PDB file of C-alpha atoms in Angstrom:
ATOM      1  CA  MET Y1355     -40.278   6.200-126.550  1.00  0.00           C
ATOM      2  CA  ASN Y1356     -43.567   8.122-126.195  1.00  0.00           C
ATOM      3  CA  GLY Y1357     -45.146   5.127-124.431  1.00  0.00           C
ATOM      4  CA  LYS Y1358     -42.394   5.161-121.809  1.00  0.00           C
ATOM      5  CA  LYS Y1359     -42.812   8.918-121.197  1.00  0.00           C
ATOM      6  CA  LEU Y1360     -46.575   8.442-120.852  1.00  0.00           C
ATOM      7  CA  LYS Y1361     -46.095   5.677-118.266  1.00  0.00           C
ATOM      8  CA  ILE Y1362     -43.682   7.830-116.266  1.00  0.00           C
ATOM      9  CA  THR Y1363     -46.074  10.799-116.426  1.00  0.00           C
ATOM     10  CA  VAL Y1364     -48.991   8.646-115.244  1.00  0.00           C
ATOM     11  CA  LEU Y1365     -46.894   7.251-112.372  1.00  0.00           C
ATOM     12  CA  ILE Y1366     -45.832  10.748-111.281  1.00  0.00           C
ATOM     13  CA  LEU Y1367     -49.452  11.967-111.442  1.00  0.00           C
ATOM     14  CA  ALA Y1368     -50.661   8.966-109.421  1.00  0.00           C
ATOM     15  CA  PHE Y1369     -47.961   9.583-106.803  1.00  0.00           C
ATOM     16  CA  CYS Y1370     -48.946  13.261-106.524  1.00  0.00           C
ATOM     17  CA  LEU Y1371     -52.623  12.352-106.103  1.00  0.00           C
ATOM     18  CA  LEU Y1372     -51.850   9.778-103.420  1.00  0.00           C
ATOM     19  CA  CYS Y1373     -49.741  12.268-101.509  1.00  0.00           C
ATOM     20  CA  SER Y1374     -52.307  15.074-101.615  1.00  0.00           C
ATOM     21  CA  ASN Y1375     -54.240  16.132 -98.524  1.00  0.00           C
ATOM     22  CA  ALA Y1376     -57.284  18.149 -99.490  1.00  0.00           C
ATOM     23  CA  ALA Y1377     -60.001  18.628 -96.889  1.00  0.00           C
ATOM     24  CA  PHE Y1378     -63.280  18.237 -98.732  1.00  0.00           C
ATOM     25  CA  ALA Y1379     -66.891  17.112 -98.388  1.00  0.00           C
ATOM     26  CA  TRP Y1380     -67.736  19.307 -95.443  1.00  0.00           C
ATOM     27  CA  ASN Y1381     -71.458  19.254 -94.868  1.00  0.00           C
ATOM     28  CA  MET Y1382     -73.950  21.091 -92.703  1.00  0.00           C
ATOM     29  CA  ALA Y1383     -77.621  20.432 -91.976  1.00  0.00           C
ATOM     30  CA  CYS Y1384     -80.283  21.991 -89.798  1.00  0.00           C
ATOM     31  CA  ASP Y1385     -83.363  19.794 -89.320  1.00  0.00           C
ATOM     32  CA  SER Y1386     -86.440  19.870 -87.121  1.00  0.00           C
ATOM     33  CA  GLU Y1387     -88.418  16.918 -85.816  1.00  0.00           C
ATOM     34  CA  LEU Y1388     -91.797  17.069 -84.064  1.00  0.00           C
ATOM     35  CA  SER Y1389     -92.195  14.210 -81.613  1.00  0.00           C
ATOM     36  CA  SER Y1390     -94.390  14.212 -78.486  1.00  0.00           C
ATOM     37  CA  GLY Y1391     -94.881  17.975 -78.803  1.00  0.00           C
ATOM     38  CA  ILE Y1392     -91.146  18.701 -78.508  1.00  0.00           C
ATOM     39  CA  ILE Y1393     -89.281  20.277 -81.405  1.00  0.00           C
ATOM     40  CA  ASN Y1394     -85.626  19.258 -81.757  1.00  0.00           C
ATOM     41  CA  ILE Y1395     -83.253  21.289 -83.906  1.00  0.00           C
ATOM     42  CA  GLY Y1396     -79.954  19.681 -84.830  1.00  0.00           C
ATOM     43  CA  GLY Y1397     -77.158  19.595 -87.315  1.00  0.00           C
ATOM     44  CA  TYR Y1398     -73.786  18.117 -88.084  1.00  0.00           C
ATOM     45  CA  SER Y1399     -70.475  19.074 -89.621  1.00  0.00           C
ATOM     46  CA  VAL Y1400     -68.172  16.625 -91.413  1.00  0.00           C
ATOM     47  CA  THR Y1401     -64.559  17.093 -92.446  1.00  0.00           C
ATOM     48  CA  SER Y1402     -63.334  14.424 -94.854  1.00  0.00           C
ATOM     49  CA  THR Y1403     -60.023  13.868 -96.625  1.00  0.00           C
ATOM     50  CA  ASP Y1404     -58.894  11.767 -99.558  1.00  0.00           C
ATOM     51  CA  ILE Y1405     -56.042  10.121 -97.601  1.00  0.00           C
ATOM     52  CA  VAL Y1406     -55.369   9.090 -93.992  1.00  0.00           C
ATOM     53  CA  CYS Y1407     -54.129  12.241 -92.250  1.00  0.00           C
ATOM     54  CA  ASP Y1408     -52.202  12.843 -89.047  1.00  0.00           C
ATOM     55  CA  GLU Y1409     -55.041  15.087 -87.802  1.00  0.00           C
ATOM     56  CA  VAL Y1410     -58.614  15.679 -88.989  1.00  0.00           C
ATOM     57  CA  GLU Y1411     -60.693  18.225 -87.074  1.00  0.00           C
ATOM     58  CA  ALA Y1412     -64.314  19.407 -87.099  1.00  0.00           C
ATOM     59  CA  TYR Y1413     -65.913  22.146 -84.985  1.00  0.00           C
ATOM     60  CA  SER Y1414     -69.578  23.223 -84.953  1.00  0.00           C
ATOM     61  CA  GLU Y1415     -71.573  25.980 -83.297  1.00  0.00           C
ATOM     62  CA  LEU Y1416     -75.402  26.145 -83.201  1.00  0.00           C
ATOM     63  CA  TYR Y1417     -77.024  29.568 -82.744  1.00  0.00           C
ATOM     64  CA  ARG Y1418     -80.676  30.267 -81.856  1.00  0.00           C
ATOM     65  CA  ASN Y1419     -81.687  33.891 -82.467  1.00  0.00           C
ATOM     66  CA  TYR Y1420     -77.974  34.822 -82.696  1.00  0.00           C
ATOM     67  CA  THR Y1421     -77.185  33.278 -79.275  1.00  0.00           C
ATOM     68  CA  LEU Y1422     -74.837  30.295 -79.006  1.00  0.00           C
ATOM     69  CA  VAL Y1423     -76.810  27.310 -77.624  1.00  0.00           C
ATOM     70  CA  ASP Y1424     -74.533  24.329 -78.394  1.00  0.00           C
ATOM     71  CA  TYR Y1425     -71.091  23.512 -79.775  1.00  0.00           C
ATOM     72  CA  ASP Y1426     -69.008  20.411 -80.456  1.00  0.00           C
ATOM     73  CA  PHE Y1427     -65.357  19.742 -81.274  1.00  0.00           C
ATOM     74  CA  VAL Y1428     -63.681  16.568 -82.553  1.00  0.00           C
ATOM     75  CA  LEU Y1429     -59.992  16.016 -83.315  1.00  0.00           C
ATOM     76  CA  ASN Y1430     -59.155  12.568 -84.702  1.00  0.00           C
ATOM     77  CA  TYR Y1431     -55.685  11.178 -85.399  1.00  0.00           C
ATOM     78  CA  ASP Y1432     -54.587   8.953 -88.308  1.00  0.00           C
ATOM     79  CA  VAL Y1433     -58.028   8.919 -89.969  1.00  0.00           C
ATOM     80  CA  THR Y1434     -59.837  10.302 -93.021  1.00  0.00           C
ATOM     81  CA  TRP Y1435     -62.770  12.085 -91.345  1.00  0.00           C
ATOM     82  CA  ALA Y1436     -64.198  13.797 -88.263  1.00  0.00           C
ATOM     83  CA  GLN Y1437     -67.832  14.637 -87.452  1.00  0.00           C
ATOM     84  CA  THR Y1438     -69.493  16.903 -84.891  1.00  0.00           C
ATOM     85  CA  GLU Y1439     -73.157  17.112 -83.892  1.00  0.00           C
ATOM     86  CA  VAL Y1440     -75.077  19.967 -82.263  1.00  0.00           C
ATOM     87  CA  SER Y1441     -78.702  20.226 -81.116  1.00  0.00           C
ATOM     88  CA  VAL Y1442     -81.200  22.152 -79.014  1.00  0.00           C
ATOM     89  CA  GLY Y1443     -84.700  21.153 -77.921  1.00  0.00           C
ATOM     90  CA  ASN Y1444     -88.144  22.730 -77.489  1.00  0.00           C
ATOM     91  CA  PRO Y1445     -87.767  26.207 -79.038  1.00  0.00           C
ATOM     92  CA  LEU Y1446     -90.893  28.354 -78.744  1.00  0.00           C
ATOM     93  CA  GLY Y1447     -92.285  30.445 -81.611  1.00  0.00           C
ATOM     94  CA  ILE Y1448     -90.560  31.415 -84.837  1.00  0.00           C
ATOM     95  CA  GLN Y1449     -86.819  31.433 -84.346  1.00  0.00           C
ATOM     96  CA  HIS Y1450     -83.706  31.832 -86.457  1.00  0.00           C
ATOM     97  CA  PHE Y1451     -81.123  29.015 -86.362  1.00  0.00           C
ATOM     98  CA  ALA Y1452     -77.611  28.979 -87.791  1.00  0.00           C
ATOM     99  CA  ILE Y1453     -74.843  26.380 -87.777  1.00  0.00           C
ATOM    100  CA  TYR Y1454     -71.227  27.398 -88.292  1.00  0.00           C
ATOM    101  CA  GLY Y1455     -68.490  24.823 -88.948  1.00  0.00           C
ATOM    102  CA  ASP Y1456     -64.689  24.899 -89.078  1.00  0.00           C
ATOM    103  CA  HIS Y1457     -62.828  22.153 -90.927  1.00  0.00           C
ATOM    104  CA  ARG Y1458     -59.105  21.366 -90.717  1.00  0.00           C
ATOM    105  CA  SER Y1459     -56.833  18.542 -91.810  1.00  0.00           C
ATOM    106  CA  LYS Y1460     -53.084  18.150 -91.413  1.00  0.00           C
ATOM    107  CA  ASP Y1461     -50.707  15.583 -92.828  1.00  0.00           C
ATOM    108  CA  GLY Y1462     -47.056  16.151 -92.048  1.00  0.00           C
ATOM    109  CA  GLN Y1463     -46.403  19.857 -92.616  1.00  0.00           C
ATOM    110  CA  VAL Y1464     -49.326  20.309 -95.057  1.00  0.00           C
ATOM    111  CA  GLU Y1465     -52.449  21.817 -93.470  1.00  0.00           C
ATOM    112  CA  TYR Y1466     -55.845  22.765 -94.982  1.00  0.00           C
ATOM    113  CA  ASN Y1467     -58.568  24.903 -93.392  1.00  0.00           C
ATOM    114  CA  ASP Y1468     -62.092  25.824 -94.480  1.00  0.00           C
ATOM    115  CA  SER Y1469     -65.456  26.783 -92.989  1.00  0.00           C
ATOM    116  CA  SER Y1470     -69.151  26.304 -93.741  1.00  0.00           C
ATOM    117  CA  TYR Y1471     -72.418  27.949 -92.728  1.00  0.00           C
ATOM    118  CA  SER Y1472     -76.096  26.991 -92.820  1.00  0.00           C
ATOM    119  CA  MET Y1473     -79.173  28.853 -91.531  1.00  0.00           C
ATOM    120  CA  ARG Y1474     -82.911  28.276 -91.229  1.00  0.00           C
ATOM    121  CA  ASP Y1475     -86.016  29.907 -89.736  1.00  0.00           C
ATOM    122  CA  ILE Y1476     -88.406  27.586 -87.858  1.00  0.00           C
TER     123      ILE Y1476
END
C-alpha cells in the first residue's frame, strides 16, 4: 500500500512541476571592447522559463552617466525565453554605465515579474 501512495505522490509532484511557470535565469552583462580606437559598451537581458509560456517578455535600458542612451523590448509568444540587447559606442573619458532589465512571463492566468540591475565604470 505504501508503494502505491508513493507512486501517486510522485505523479502529483511531477504534474505540479510540469505545470509551473517560474521566470528564472535572467542575466545582465556590461562589456567593453576596444577595436579600431572605438569603445563599444553593450549588454543583454534574458528572461527564461521552465515551460513553454503564452508570453515571455524582456526589457532593457542602458544608461551612460545616468542618461538613457539605448533600450530594447521583446515580447515572444508560445516560447520559453526572450532576450534583449542594448549598446552605445565611443564614450569619452571615465563614465558610469548601468543596465536595468524587466522580466515577465505569463501562462494562462499565472504571471511572474522580476527585475535585474548591473553597473560598471569604464
